[in-house]
Amino acid sequence: MALRNGPDTFGLVTRVIHWLMALLILSLIALGLRLAWMEPSLANLWLYGLHKTLGLTALALVLLRILWHIVSPPPAPIGQPGWQRLFIKAWHWTLYALMIATPIAGWAGSSASGIDTVFAESFTVPPLVEPNEASEFVWFILHEIFAKTLLGMLIVHMLAAFKREMEGDGTLTRMMRGRV
């Protein structure tokens, strides 16, 4: 089992990062939606800390994934004509942009609130912006818009992978096993 990507295969590192990020992002969105409906209190404050820790972890993973793809480029999409291949590439880069922008907007919103962003209840990360109520509102609105856009795009991404797998092209199999 190869760690690196090949011309037609996804290596183990890419697949592990992909599935960890999928689980992490879906968990973050579910937790974020729950937090949006909760009234902050001492009893549930730890959930906000958990959301921040998972969000910073997701940011680190997406940056690691981008670096890994520089070192070990992923294979091209299977059997797509030129314009579809360009569309898929643009779609993936938009997903990456949202996977970076969403946690950064949340981090900035938390910074603007004047509340420290703490990773794993141990490390206070530096604020991205100065405390400011108007700025806090804007950053958290952006965080919500980015997260909901990311969720919508991920749903389409998953449905497209299932559709292509049902058509027999092996796209999903390749992301699960590395090869068709």
Short mmCIF file of N, CA, C and O in Angstrom, two decimals, residues 111-157:
data_model
loop_
_atom_site.label_atom_id
_atom_site.label_comp_id
_atom_site.label_asym_id
_atom_site.label_seq_id
_atom_site.Cartn_x
_atom_site.Cartn_y
_atom_site.Cartn_z
N SER A 111 -12.01 36.35 17.95
CA SER A 111 -11.05 37.40 18.33
C SER A 111 -11.76 38.74 18.50
O SER A 111 -11.51 39.46 19.46
N ALA A 112 -12.65 39.06 17.57
CA ALA A 112 -13.37 40.33 17.62
C ALA A 112 -14.30 40.41 18.83
O ALA A 112 -14.60 41.50 19.31
N SER A 113 -14.73 39.25 19.34
CA SER A 113 -15.59 39.24 20.51
C SER A 113 -14.82 39.56 21.78
O SER A 113 -15.41 39.85 22.82
N GLY A 114 -13.49 39.46 21.69
CA GLY A 114 -12.66 39.69 22.86
C GLY A 114 -12.45 38.42 23.67
O GLY A 114 -11.75 38.43 24.68
N ILE A 115 -13.04 37.31 23.22
CA ILE A 115 -12.88 36.03 23.92
C ILE A 115 -11.72 35.28 23.27
O ILE A 115 -11.64 35.18 22.05
N ASP A 116 -10.83 34.77 24.10
CA ASP A 116 -9.67 34.04 23.59
C ASP A 116 -10.11 32.80 22.80
O ASP A 116 -11.09 32.15 23.13
N THR A 117 -9.33 32.50 21.78
CA THR A 117 -9.49 31.24 21.06
C THR A 117 -8.45 30.30 21.66
O THR A 117 -7.25 30.54 21.55
N VAL A 118 -8.94 29.25 22.30
CA VAL A 118 -8.07 28.31 23.00
C VAL A 118 -8.14 26.97 22.30
O VAL A 118 -9.23 26.46 22.03
N PHE A 119 -6.98 26.41 22.01
CA PHE A 119 -6.90 25.10 21.36
C PHE A 119 -6.74 24.02 22.43
O PHE A 119 -5.82 24.08 23.25
N ALA A 120 -7.64 23.05 22.42
CA ALA A 120 -7.59 21.89 23.32
C ALA A 120 -7.48 22.29 24.79
O ALA A 120 -6.80 21.63 25.55
N GLU A 121 -8.13 23.36 25.15
CA GLU A 121 -8.15 23.85 26.53
C GLU A 121 -6.75 24.09 27.08
O GLU A 121 -6.56 24.13 28.29
N SER A 122 -5.76 24.25 26.19
CA SER A 122 -4.38 24.35 26.65
C SER A 122 -3.61 25.54 26.07
O SER A 122 -2.80 26.13 26.77
N PHE A 123 -3.83 25.83 24.79
CA PHE A 123 -3.02 26.84 24.12
C PHE A 123 -3.90 27.97 23.59
O PHE A 123 -4.80 27.72 22.80
N THR A 124 -3.60 29.18 24.04
CA THR A 124 -4.32 30.34 23.52
C THR A 124 -3.65 30.77 22.23
O THR A 124 -2.45 31.04 22.21
N VAL A 125 -4.44 30.79 21.16
CA VAL A 125 -3.89 31.22 19.87
C VAL A 125 -4.02 32.73 19.77
O VAL A 125 -4.93 33.33 20.35
N PRO A 126 -3.11 33.38 19.06
CA PRO A 126 -3.17 34.84 18.98
C PRO A 126 -4.43 35.31 18.27
O PRO A 126 -4.92 34.65 17.34
N PRO A 127 -4.97 36.45 18.69
CA PRO A 127 -6.17 36.97 18.01
C PRO A 127 -5.82 37.42 16.59
O PRO A 127 -4.71 37.87 16.33
N LEU A 128 -6.79 37.28 15.70
CA LEU A 128 -6.59 37.72 14.32
C LEU A 128 -6.96 39.18 14.12
O LEU A 128 -6.42 39.84 13.22
N VAL A 129 -7.92 39.67 14.92
CA VAL A 129 -8.37 41.06 14.81
C VAL A 129 -8.55 41.62 16.21
O VAL A 129 -8.63 40.88 17.19
N GLU A 130 -8.64 42.93 16.29
CA GLU A 130 -8.88 43.60 17.56
C GLU A 130 -10.35 43.43 17.96
O GLU A 130 -11.22 43.34 17.10
N PRO A 131 -10.63 43.39 19.27
CA PRO A 131 -12.03 43.31 19.70
C PRO A 131 -12.85 44.49 19.17
O PRO A 131 -12.41 45.64 19.25
N ASN A 132 -14.01 44.17 18.59
CA ASN A 132 -14.87 45.19 18.02
C ASN A 132 -16.22 44.54 17.75
O ASN A 132 -16.30 43.56 17.00
N GLU A 133 -17.27 45.08 18.32
CA GLU A 133 -18.60 44.46 18.23
C GLU A 133 -19.11 44.38 16.78
O GLU A 133 -19.66 43.36 16.36
N ALA A 134 -18.92 45.45 16.02
CA ALA A 134 -19.38 45.45 14.62
C ALA A 134 -18.60 44.43 13.80
O ALA A 134 -19.17 43.69 12.99
N SER A 135 -17.30 44.38 14.02
CA SER A 135 -16.44 43.43 13.32
C SER A 135 -16.81 41.99 13.70
O SER A 135 -16.84 41.10 12.85
N GLU A 136 -17.11 41.76 14.98
CA GLU A 136 -17.52 40.44 15.44
C GLU A 136 -18.74 39.96 14.67
O GLU A 136 -18.78 38.83 14.18
N PHE A 137 -19.73 40.82 14.51
CA PHE A 137 -20.95 40.47 13.79
C PHE A 137 -20.63 40.08 12.34
O PHE A 137 -21.09 39.05 11.85
N VAL A 138 -19.80 40.87 11.68
CA VAL A 138 -19.46 40.60 10.28
C VAL A 138 -18.71 39.28 10.14
O VAL A 138 -19.03 38.45 9.28
N TRP A 139 -17.73 39.05 11.01
CA TRP A 139 -16.94 37.82 10.93
C TRP A 139 -17.80 36.58 11.17
O TRP A 139 -17.66 35.57 10.48
N PHE A 140 -18.70 36.66 12.15
CA PHE A 140 -19.55 35.49 12.42
C PHE A 140 -20.58 35.26 11.33
O PHE A 140 -20.93 34.12 11.03
N ILE A 141 -21.06 36.33 10.70
CA ILE A 141 -21.95 36.16 9.54
C ILE A 141 -21.19 35.50 8.40
O ILE A 141 -21.70 34.58 7.74
N LEU A 142 -19.96 35.96 8.15
CA LEU A 142 -19.14 35.33 7.10
C LEU A 142 -18.89 33.87 7.44
O LEU A 142 -18.98 33.00 6.56
N HIS A 143 -18.58 33.58 8.71
CA HIS A 143 -18.35 32.20 9.15
C HIS A 143 -19.58 31.33 8.84
O HIS A 143 -19.45 30.22 8.30
N GLU A 144 -20.75 31.85 9.13
CA GLU A 144 -21.99 31.10 8.88
C GLU A 144 -22.22 30.92 7.38
O GLU A 144 -22.57 29.81 6.93
N ILE A 145 -22.04 31.96 6.61
CA ILE A 145 -22.23 31.87 5.15
C ILE A 145 -21.25 30.87 4.54
O ILE A 145 -21.64 30.01 3.74
N PHE A 146 -19.99 30.96 4.94
CA PHE A 146 -18.98 30.03 4.41
C PHE A 146 -19.31 28.59 4.81
O PHE A 146 -19.21 27.68 3.99
N ALA A 147 -19.70 28.38 6.08
CA ALA A 147 -20.00 27.02 6.55
C ALA A 147 -21.19 26.43 5.81
O ALA A 147 -21.17 25.26 5.40
N LYS A 148 -22.23 27.22 5.62
CA LYS A 148 -23.42 26.70 4.93
C LYS A 148 -23.14 26.48 3.45
O LYS A 148 -23.64 25.51 2.86
N THR A 149 -22.34 27.33 2.83
CA THR A 149 -21.94 27.13 1.44
C THR A 149 -21.09 25.86 1.33
O THR A 149 -21.29 25.05 0.41
N LEU A 150 -20.16 25.70 2.27
CA LEU A 150 -19.33 24.50 2.28
C LEU A 150 -20.19 23.25 2.43
O LEU A 150 -20.00 22.27 1.71
N LEU A 151 -21.15 23.28 3.33
CA LEU A 151 -22.04 22.13 3.51
C LEU A 151 -22.78 21.81 2.21
O LEU A 151 -22.84 20.65 1.79
N GLY A 152 -23.34 22.82 1.56
CA GLY A 152 -24.04 22.59 0.29
C GLY A 152 -23.13 22.00 -0.76
O GLY A 152 -23.49 21.04 -1.46
N MET A 153 -21.92 22.53 -0.86
CA MET A 153 -20.97 22.02 -1.85
C MET A 153 -20.53 20.60 -1.51
O MET A 153 -20.33 19.78 -2.41
N LEU A 154 -20.38 20.30 -0.22
CA LEU A 154 -20.00 18.94 0.17
C LEU A 154 -21.10 17.94 -0.14
O LEU A 154 -20.82 16.80 -0.54
N ILE A 155 -22.34 18.35 0.04
CA ILE A 155 -23.46 17.46 -0.30
C ILE A 155 -23.44 17.15 -1.80
O ILE A 155 -23.56 15.99 -2.21
N VAL A 156 -23.24 18.17 -2.63
CA VAL A 156 -23.15 17.96 -4.08
C VAL A 156 -21.94 17.07 -4.40
O VAL A 156 -22.03 16.16 -5.23
N HIS A 157 -20.81 17.32 -3.73
CA HIS A 157 -19.59 16.53 -3.91
C HIS A 157 -19.86 15.05 -3.61
O HIS A 157 -19.49 14.16 -4.40
#
